[in-house]
PDB file of C-alpha atoms and ligand atoms in Angstrom:
ATOM      1  CA  MET A   5       0.000   0.000   0.000  1.00  0.00           C
ATOM      2  CA  LYS A   6       1.112   3.545  -0.718  1.00  0.00           C
ATOM      3  CA  HIS A   7       1.948   6.192   1.841  1.00  0.00           C
ATOM      4  CA  LEU A   8      -0.835   8.520   2.985  1.00  0.00           C
ATOM      5  CA  ILE A   9      -1.032  12.299   2.538  1.00  0.00           C
ATOM      6  CA  ALA A  10      -2.807  14.338   5.217  1.00  0.00           C
ATOM      7  CA  PRO A  11      -3.186  18.035   4.331  1.00  0.00           C
ATOM      8  CA  SER A  12      -3.261  20.188   7.478  1.00  0.00           C
ATOM      9  CA  VAL A  13      -6.291  22.470   7.455  1.00  0.00           C
ATOM     10  CA  LEU A  14      -4.503  24.890   9.802  1.00  0.00           C
ATOM     11  CA  ALA A  15      -2.859  26.386   6.694  1.00  0.00           C
ATOM     12  CA  ALA A  16      -6.192  26.765   4.831  1.00  0.00           C
ATOM     13  CA  ASP A  17      -7.958  30.077   4.251  1.00  0.00           C
ATOM     14  CA  PHE A  18     -10.783  29.989   6.833  1.00  0.00           C
ATOM     15  CA  THR A  19     -12.730  32.729   5.038  1.00  0.00           C
ATOM     16  CA  LYS A  20     -13.501  30.066   2.445  1.00  0.00           C
ATOM     17  CA  LEU A  21     -13.291  26.886   4.462  1.00  0.00           C
ATOM     18  CA  GLN A  22     -15.843  24.977   2.400  1.00  0.00           C
ATOM     19  CA  ALA A  23     -13.901  25.563  -0.832  1.00  0.00           C
ATOM     20  CA  GLU A  24     -10.646  24.592   0.911  1.00  0.00           C
ATOM     21  CA  ILE A  25     -12.153  21.288   2.093  1.00  0.00           C
ATOM     22  CA  GLU A  26     -13.712  20.553  -1.281  1.00  0.00           C
ATOM     23  CA  LEU A  27     -10.421  21.222  -3.019  1.00  0.00           C
ATOM     24  CA  VAL A  28      -8.799  18.412  -1.025  1.00  0.00           C
ATOM     25  CA  ASN A  29     -11.878  16.154  -1.449  1.00  0.00           C
ATOM     26  CA  GLN A  30     -11.174  16.176  -5.184  1.00  0.00           C
ATOM     27  CA  THR A  31      -7.569  14.973  -4.833  1.00  0.00           C
ATOM     28  CA  GLN A  32      -5.746  11.744  -3.962  1.00  0.00           C
ATOM     29  CA  ALA A  33      -5.061  13.036  -0.432  1.00  0.00           C
ATOM     30  CA  ASP A  34      -6.042  10.442   2.160  1.00  0.00           C
ATOM     31  CA  TRP A  35      -6.956  12.256   5.398  1.00  0.00           C
ATOM     32  CA  PHE A  36      -7.636  15.750   6.683  1.00  0.00           C
ATOM     33  CA  HIS A  37      -5.218  16.647   9.488  1.00  0.00           C
ATOM     34  CA  LEU A  38      -6.893  18.877  12.094  1.00  0.00           C
ATOM     35  CA  ASP A  39      -4.754  20.661  14.703  1.00  0.00           C
ATOM     36  CA  VAL A  40      -6.440  21.407  18.026  1.00  0.00           C
ATOM     37  CA  MET A  41      -4.433  23.828  20.208  1.00  0.00           C
ATOM     38  CA  ASP A  42      -5.392  25.010  23.681  1.00  0.00           C
ATOM     39  CA  GLY A  43      -2.955  27.830  24.520  1.00  0.00           C
ATOM     40  CA  ARG A  44      -1.637  25.727  27.414  1.00  0.00           C
ATOM     41  CA  PHE A  45       0.100  22.668  25.988  1.00  0.00           C
ATOM     42  CA  VAL A  46       1.218  24.861  23.089  1.00  0.00           C
ATOM     43  CA  PRO A  47       1.532  28.660  22.929  1.00  0.00           C
ATOM     44  CA  ASN A  48      -1.303  29.074  20.421  1.00  0.00           C
ATOM     45  CA  ILE A  49      -5.064  28.530  20.223  1.00  0.00           C
ATOM     46  CA  SER A  50      -6.684  27.109  17.074  1.00  0.00           C
ATOM     47  CA  PHE A  51     -10.117  25.442  16.955  1.00  0.00           C
ATOM     48  CA  GLY A  52     -12.097  22.706  18.676  1.00  0.00           C
ATOM     49  CA  MET A  53     -14.984  20.284  18.166  1.00  0.00           C
ATOM     50  CA  PHE A  54     -17.347  22.934  16.815  1.00  0.00           C
ATOM     51  CA  ILE A  55     -15.209  23.495  13.700  1.00  0.00           C
ATOM     52  CA  ILE A  56     -14.403  19.775  13.410  1.00  0.00           C
ATOM     53  CA  LYS A  57     -18.138  19.004  13.315  1.00  0.00           C
ATOM     54  CA  ALA A  58     -18.548  21.471  10.443  1.00  0.00           C
ATOM     55  CA  ILE A  59     -15.568  20.004   8.554  1.00  0.00           C
ATOM     56  CA  LYS A  60     -16.996  16.490   9.040  1.00  0.00           C
ATOM     57  CA  LYS A  61     -20.110  17.550   7.102  1.00  0.00           C
ATOM     58  CA  MET A  62     -17.997  18.679   4.132  1.00  0.00           C
ATOM     59  CA  ALA A  63     -15.123  16.177   4.118  1.00  0.00           C
ATOM     60  CA  THR A  64     -15.214  12.957   2.120  1.00  0.00           C
ATOM     61  CA  LYS A  65     -12.022  11.639   3.739  1.00  0.00           C
ATOM     62  CA  PRO A  66     -11.235  10.539   7.318  1.00  0.00           C
ATOM     63  CA  LEU A  67     -10.399  13.177   9.930  1.00  0.00           C
ATOM     64  CA  ASP A  68      -7.018  12.860  11.652  1.00  0.00           C
ATOM     65  CA  VAL A  69      -7.362  14.953  14.814  1.00  0.00           C
ATOM     66  CA  HIS A  70      -4.122  16.054  16.515  1.00  0.00           C
ATOM     67  CA  LEU A  71      -4.799  17.162  20.083  1.00  0.00           C
ATOM     68  CA  MET A  72      -2.169  19.623  21.300  1.00  0.00           C
ATOM     69  CA  ILE A  73      -3.976  20.075  24.597  1.00  0.00           C
ATOM     70  CA  VAL A  74      -3.435  19.281  28.264  1.00  0.00           C
ATOM     71  CA  GLU A  75      -5.700  16.639  29.847  1.00  0.00           C
ATOM     72  CA  PRO A  76      -6.894  15.297  26.480  1.00  0.00           C
ATOM     73  CA  GLU A  77      -8.640  12.388  28.277  1.00  0.00           C
ATOM     74  CA  LYS A  78     -11.401  14.824  29.278  1.00  0.00           C
ATOM     75  CA  TYR A  79     -12.460  15.382  25.658  1.00  0.00           C
ATOM     76  CA  ILE A  80     -11.823  12.120  23.737  1.00  0.00           C
ATOM     77  CA  GLU A  81     -15.512  11.137  23.454  1.00  0.00           C
ATOM     78  CA  GLN A  82     -16.496  14.653  22.352  1.00  0.00           C
ATOM     79  CA  PHE A  83     -13.886  14.686  19.581  1.00  0.00           C
ATOM     80  CA  ARG A  84     -15.056  11.266  18.439  1.00  0.00           C
ATOM     81  CA  GLU A  85     -18.666  12.512  18.352  1.00  0.00           C
ATOM     82  CA  ALA A  86     -17.520  15.556  16.384  1.00  0.00           C
ATOM     83  CA  GLY A  87     -16.244  13.192  13.680  1.00  0.00           C
ATOM     84  CA  ALA A  88     -12.623  12.257  14.465  1.00  0.00           C
ATOM     85  CA  ASP A  89     -11.473   8.992  12.855  1.00  0.00           C
ATOM     86  CA  VAL A  90      -7.933   9.130  14.250  1.00  0.00           C
ATOM     87  CA  ILE A  91      -7.342  10.784  17.642  1.00  0.00           C
ATOM     88  CA  THR A  92      -3.742  11.620  18.514  1.00  0.00           C
ATOM     89  CA  VAL A  93      -2.690  12.721  21.985  1.00  0.00           C
ATOM     90  CA  HIS A  94       0.739  13.931  23.078  1.00  0.00           C
ATOM     91  CA  TYR A  95       3.014  11.666  25.101  1.00  0.00           C
ATOM     92  CA  GLU A  96       4.043  14.756  27.079  1.00  0.00           C
ATOM     93  CA  ALA A  97       0.416  15.526  28.026  1.00  0.00           C
ATOM     94  CA  CYS A  98      -0.575  12.036  29.222  1.00  0.00           C
ATOM     95  CA  PRO A  99       0.619  10.717  32.604  1.00  0.00           C
ATOM     96  CA  HIS A 100      -1.563   7.612  32.044  1.00  0.00           C
ATOM     97  CA  LEU A 101      -0.926   7.089  28.363  1.00  0.00           C
ATOM     98  CA  HIS A 102      -1.852   3.402  28.282  1.00  0.00           C
ATOM     99  CA  ARG A 103      -5.265   4.197  29.747  1.00  0.00           C
ATOM    100  CA  THR A 104      -5.811   7.104  27.347  1.00  0.00           C
ATOM    101  CA  ILE A 105      -4.982   4.887  24.348  1.00  0.00           C
ATOM    102  CA  GLN A 106      -7.566   2.322  25.508  1.00  0.00           C
ATOM    103  CA  GLN A 107     -10.065   5.149  25.996  1.00  0.00           C
ATOM    104  CA  ILE A 108      -9.565   6.322  22.391  1.00  0.00           C
ATOM    105  CA  LYS A 109      -9.901   2.774  21.045  1.00  0.00           C
ATOM    106  CA  ALA A 110     -13.098   2.222  23.043  1.00  0.00           C
ATOM    107  CA  THR A 111     -14.726   5.044  21.033  1.00  0.00           C
ATOM    108  CA  GLY A 112     -13.926   3.184  17.786  1.00  0.00           C
ATOM    109  CA  ALA A 113     -11.308   5.729  16.645  1.00  0.00           C
ATOM    110  CA  LYS A 114      -7.707   4.846  15.796  1.00  0.00           C
ATOM    111  CA  ALA A 115      -5.311   5.815  18.598  1.00  0.00           C
ATOM    112  CA  GLY A 116      -2.305   8.004  17.880  1.00  0.00           C
ATOM    113  CA  VAL A 117       0.532   9.223  20.099  1.00  0.00           C
ATOM    114  CA  ALA A 118       2.567  12.307  19.166  1.00  0.00           C
ATOM    115  CA  LEU A 119       6.144  12.891  20.309  1.00  0.00           C
ATOM    116  CA  ASN A 120       7.661  16.362  20.575  1.00  0.00           C
ATOM    117  CA  PRO A 121      11.071  16.803  18.912  1.00  0.00           C
ATOM    118  CA  HIS A 122      12.893  16.305  22.242  1.00  0.00           C
ATOM    119  CA  THR A 123      11.017  13.135  23.245  1.00  0.00           C
ATOM    120  CA  PRO A 124      12.901   9.925  22.338  1.00  0.00           C
ATOM    121  CA  VAL A 125      11.072   7.115  20.540  1.00  0.00           C
ATOM    122  CA  HIS A 126      12.306   4.440  22.977  1.00  0.00           C
ATOM    123  CA  LEU A 127       9.802   5.789  25.546  1.00  0.00           C
ATOM    124  CA  LEU A 128       7.117   4.001  23.518  1.00  0.00           C
ATOM    125  CA  GLU A 129       8.774   0.578  23.607  1.00  0.00           C
ATOM    126  CA  ASP A 130       6.469  -0.836  26.279  1.00  0.00           C
ATOM    127  CA  LEU A 131       3.248  -0.014  24.454  1.00  0.00           C
ATOM    128  CA  ILE A 132       4.062   0.252  20.763  1.00  0.00           C
ATOM    129  CA  GLU A 133       1.780  -2.702  19.865  1.00  0.00           C
ATOM    130  CA  ASP A 134      -1.200  -0.826  21.324  1.00  0.00           C
ATOM    131  CA  ILE A 135      -0.663   2.307  19.247  1.00  0.00           C
ATOM    132  CA  ASP A 136      -2.208   2.619  15.762  1.00  0.00           C
ATOM    133  CA  LEU A 137      -0.131   5.657  14.787  1.00  0.00           C
ATOM    134  CA  VAL A 138       2.928   7.477  16.125  1.00  0.00           C
ATOM    135  CA  CYS A 139       3.128  11.118  15.063  1.00  0.00           C
ATOM    136  CA  LEU A 140       6.715  12.352  15.138  1.00  0.00           C
ATOM    137  CA  MET A 141       6.726  16.135  15.455  1.00  0.00           C
ATOM    138  CA  SER A 142       9.330  17.530  13.095  1.00  0.00           C
ATOM    139  CA  VAL A 143       8.765  21.085  14.437  1.00  0.00           C
ATOM    140  CA  ASN A 144       7.897  22.310  17.919  1.00  0.00           C
ATOM    141  CA  PRO A 145       4.084  22.093  17.937  1.00  0.00           C
ATOM    142  CA  GLY A 146       1.948  25.221  17.950  1.00  0.00           C
ATOM    143  CA  PHE A 147       2.386  26.848  14.561  1.00  0.00           C
ATOM    144  CA  GLY A 148       2.308  26.033  10.872  1.00  0.00           C
ATOM    145  CA  GLY A 149       5.001  27.102   8.442  1.00  0.00           C
ATOM    146  CA  GLN A 150       8.045  26.254  10.580  1.00  0.00           C
ATOM    147  CA  LYS A 151      11.350  24.782   9.478  1.00  0.00           C
ATOM    148  CA  PHE A 152      11.740  20.982   9.470  1.00  0.00           C
ATOM    149  CA  ILE A 153      14.003  19.678  12.254  1.00  0.00           C
ATOM    150  CA  TYR A 154      16.495  17.367  10.554  1.00  0.00           C
ATOM    151  CA  GLN A 155      17.027  15.148  13.617  1.00  0.00           C
ATOM    152  CA  THR A 156      13.590  13.677  12.864  1.00  0.00           C
ATOM    153  CA  ILE A 157      15.115  11.479  10.131  1.00  0.00           C
ATOM    154  CA  PRO A 158      17.165   9.255  12.484  1.00  0.00           C
ATOM    155  CA  LYS A 159      14.134   9.185  14.826  1.00  0.00           C
ATOM    156  CA  ILE A 160      12.021   7.748  11.998  1.00  0.00           C
ATOM    157  CA  ARG A 161      14.613   5.019  11.426  1.00  0.00           C
ATOM    158  CA  LYS A 162      14.682   4.104  15.132  1.00  0.00           C
ATOM    159  CA  LEU A 163      10.911   3.998  15.326  1.00  0.00           C
ATOM    160  CA  ARG A 164      10.674   1.919  12.119  1.00  0.00           C
ATOM    161  CA  GLU A 165      13.116  -0.567  13.635  1.00  0.00           C
ATOM    162  CA  LEU A 166      11.108  -0.800  16.869  1.00  0.00           C
ATOM    163  CA  ILE A 167       7.828  -1.322  14.985  1.00  0.00           C
ATOM    164  CA  ASP A 168       9.265  -3.931  12.620  1.00  0.00           C
ATOM    165  CA  THR A 169      11.099  -5.811  15.380  1.00  0.00           C
ATOM    166  CA  ARG A 170       7.827  -6.163  17.278  1.00  0.00           C
ATOM    167  CA  ASN A 171       5.881  -7.002  14.124  1.00  0.00           C
ATOM    168  CA  ALA A 172       3.488  -4.165  15.004  1.00  0.00           C
ATOM    169  CA  ALA A 173       1.141  -2.513  12.498  1.00  0.00           C
ATOM    170  CA  THR A 174       1.746   1.014  13.866  1.00  0.00           C
ATOM    171  CA  MET A 175       1.878   3.768  11.259  1.00  0.00           C
ATOM    172  CA  ILE A 176       4.530   6.507  11.362  1.00  0.00           C
ATOM    173  CA  GLU A 177       3.262  10.027  10.687  1.00  0.00           C
ATOM    174  CA  ILE A 178       5.522  13.055  10.256  1.00  0.00           C
ATOM    175  CA  ASP A 179       4.146  16.482  11.135  1.00  0.00           C
ATOM    176  CA  GLY A 180       5.772  19.868  10.529  1.00  0.00           C
ATOM    177  CA  GLY A 181       7.819  21.393   7.742  1.00  0.00           C
ATOM    178  CA  VAL A 182       6.998  18.550   5.336  1.00  0.00           C
ATOM    179  CA  GLY A 183       7.038  19.250   1.605  1.00  0.00           C
ATOM    180  CA  LEU A 184       8.305  17.966  -1.720  1.00  0.00           C
ATOM    181  CA  GLN A 185      11.856  18.853  -0.702  1.00  0.00           C
ATOM    182  CA  ASN A 186      11.985  16.234   2.077  1.00  0.00           C
ATOM    183  CA  ALA A 187       9.028  13.859   1.480  1.00  0.00           C
ATOM    184  CA  GLU A 188      11.088  11.203  -0.272  1.00  0.00           C
ATOM    185  CA  ALA A 189      13.730  11.118   2.482  1.00  0.00           C
ATOM    186  CA  LEU A 190      10.998  10.735   5.116  1.00  0.00           C
ATOM    187  CA  LEU A 191       9.403   7.832   3.266  1.00  0.00           C
ATOM    188  CA  GLN A 192      12.751   6.170   2.705  1.00  0.00           C
ATOM    189  CA  ALA A 193      13.494   6.390   6.433  1.00  0.00           C
ATOM    190  CA  GLY A 194      10.248   4.509   7.123  1.00  0.00           C
ATOM    191  CA  ALA A 195       7.396   7.024   7.425  1.00  0.00           C
ATOM    192  CA  ASN A 196       4.003   6.230   5.954  1.00  0.00           C
ATOM    193  CA  VAL A 197       1.806   9.268   6.656  1.00  0.00           C
ATOM    194  CA  LEU A 198       2.918  12.766   5.640  1.00  0.00           C
ATOM    195  CA  VAL A 199       1.144  15.779   7.157  1.00  0.00           C
ATOM    196  CA  ALA A 200       1.567  18.903   5.053  1.00  0.00           C
ATOM    197  CA  GLY A 201       0.028  22.302   5.739  1.00  0.00           C
ATOM    198  CA  SER A 202       1.841  25.214   4.096  1.00  0.00           C
ATOM    199  CA  SER A 203       3.411  23.116   1.347  1.00  0.00           C
ATOM    200  CA  ILE A 204      -0.097  22.194   0.150  1.00  0.00           C
ATOM    201  CA  TYR A 205      -2.515  24.987   1.078  1.00  0.00           C
ATOM    202  CA  LYS A 206      -0.043  27.796   0.383  1.00  0.00           C
ATOM    203  CA  ALA A 207       1.175  26.234  -2.885  1.00  0.00           C
ATOM    204  CA  THR A 208       0.351  27.951  -6.181  1.00  0.00           C
ATOM    205  CA  ASN A 209      -1.316  24.718  -7.231  1.00  0.00           C
ATOM    206  CA  PRO A 210      -2.376  22.671  -4.165  1.00  0.00           C
ATOM    207  CA  LYS A 211      -3.835  19.814  -6.225  1.00  0.00           C
ATOM    208  CA  GLU A 212      -0.588  19.368  -8.081  1.00  0.00           C
ATOM    209  CA  ALA A 213       1.392  19.506  -4.818  1.00  0.00           C
ATOM    210  CA  ILE A 214      -0.770  16.672  -3.443  1.00  0.00           C
ATOM    211  CA  SER A 215      -0.480  14.538  -6.547  1.00  0.00           C
ATOM    212  CA  ARG A 216       3.302  14.996  -6.673  1.00  0.00           C
ATOM    213  CA  MET A 217       3.623  14.102  -3.005  1.00  0.00           C
ATOM    214  CA  LYS A 218       1.385  11.069  -3.463  1.00  0.00           C
ATOM    215  CA  SER A 219       3.257   9.757  -6.499  1.00  0.00           C
ATOM    216  CA  ILE A 220       6.697   9.748  -4.844  1.00  0.00           C
ATOM    217  CA  GLY A 221       8.337   6.336  -4.765  1.00  0.00           C
ATOM    218  CA  LYS A 222       5.449   4.426  -6.349  1.00  0.00           C
ATOM    219  CA  ASP A 223       4.757   1.366  -4.183  1.00  0.00           C
ATOM    220  CA  THR A 224       8.239   0.852  -2.829  1.00  0.00           C
ATOM    221  CA  PHE A 225       7.780   2.257   0.670  1.00  0.00           C
ATOM    222  CA  TYR A 226       6.264   1.053   3.900  1.00  0.00           C
ATOM    223  CA  VAL A 227       2.547   0.493   4.358  1.00  0.00           C
TER     224      VAL A 227
HETATM  225  C1  DX5 B 313       2.033  22.149  14.155  1.00  0.00           C
HETATM  226  C2  DX5 B 313       0.907  21.321  13.619  1.00  0.00           C
HETATM  227  C3  DX5 B 313       1.080  20.925  12.195  1.00  0.00           C
HETATM  228  C4  DX5 B 313       1.061  22.075  11.228  1.00  0.00           C
HETATM  229  C5  DX5 B 313       1.929  21.697  10.061  1.00  0.00           C
HETATM  230  O1  DX5 B 313       1.868  22.338  15.514  1.00  0.00           O
HETATM  231  O2  DX5 B 313       0.780  20.135  14.368  1.00  0.00           O
HETATM  232  O3  DX5 B 313       0.122  19.960  11.804  1.00  0.00           O
HETATM  233  O4  DX5 B 313      -0.229  22.396  10.777  1.00  0.00           O
HETATM  234  O5  DX5 B 313       2.093  22.813   9.260  1.00  0.00           O
HETATM  235  P1  DX5 B 313       3.267  22.926   8.196  1.00  0.00           P
HETATM  236  O6  DX5 B 313       3.105  21.775   7.238  1.00  0.00           O
HETATM  237  O7  DX5 B 313       3.010  24.255   7.552  1.00  0.00           O
HETATM  238  O8  DX5 B 313       4.569  22.858   8.940  1.00  0.00           O
HETATM  239 ZN1   ZN B 314      -0.518  18.522  13.541  1.00  0.00          ZN
END
């Protein structure tokens, strides 16, 4: 199976949100990536379930909801009801991560865990089999349009090794500063979901950017 492309709606023009969602509906992109920020876990505030509910009505692809919030366990069911298909919480925000993962799965959503750039992948070694998706942050979370942190590449390799050694089905998602300039290297290192905000929504031709990102490497990369 080919890698997945998840355009990040944070970079869309919210004065014409419907057109921005429909634009992606018409492409080979796989998911919508939705960034929820609370002004506490990250130094920025974005949107919550109200906007996600509206996007759910317009989107024809699954919603990948990235919770950059403290105490995410308080809101899992509400995000699921709003339409989330994948719910990702931050390792750094979850003192009882194993329980929170089970809570997400109990709603029927896929469970994701995001790691900040400074958080090592080995911290997931005791629960990797329980996680559907690991989101490696390749920028410090909170803002779109930041520069890719190169150290993410060796982290992808380490995580790929851990997943393959355990024979786990966990997907590796990369979030932040992703574009055509580094997509191939990320896939080669073992990633299988690419989140891209600015490099898609701010591109002169977003549809072309998606199709170029999707066609990289044909079928030679990881599922
Ligand atoms: C950052 C968010 C990202 C962001 C990516 O905190 O988690 O999903 O939207 O934006 P770009 O692709 O512009 O770096
Ligand atoms: Zn994100």
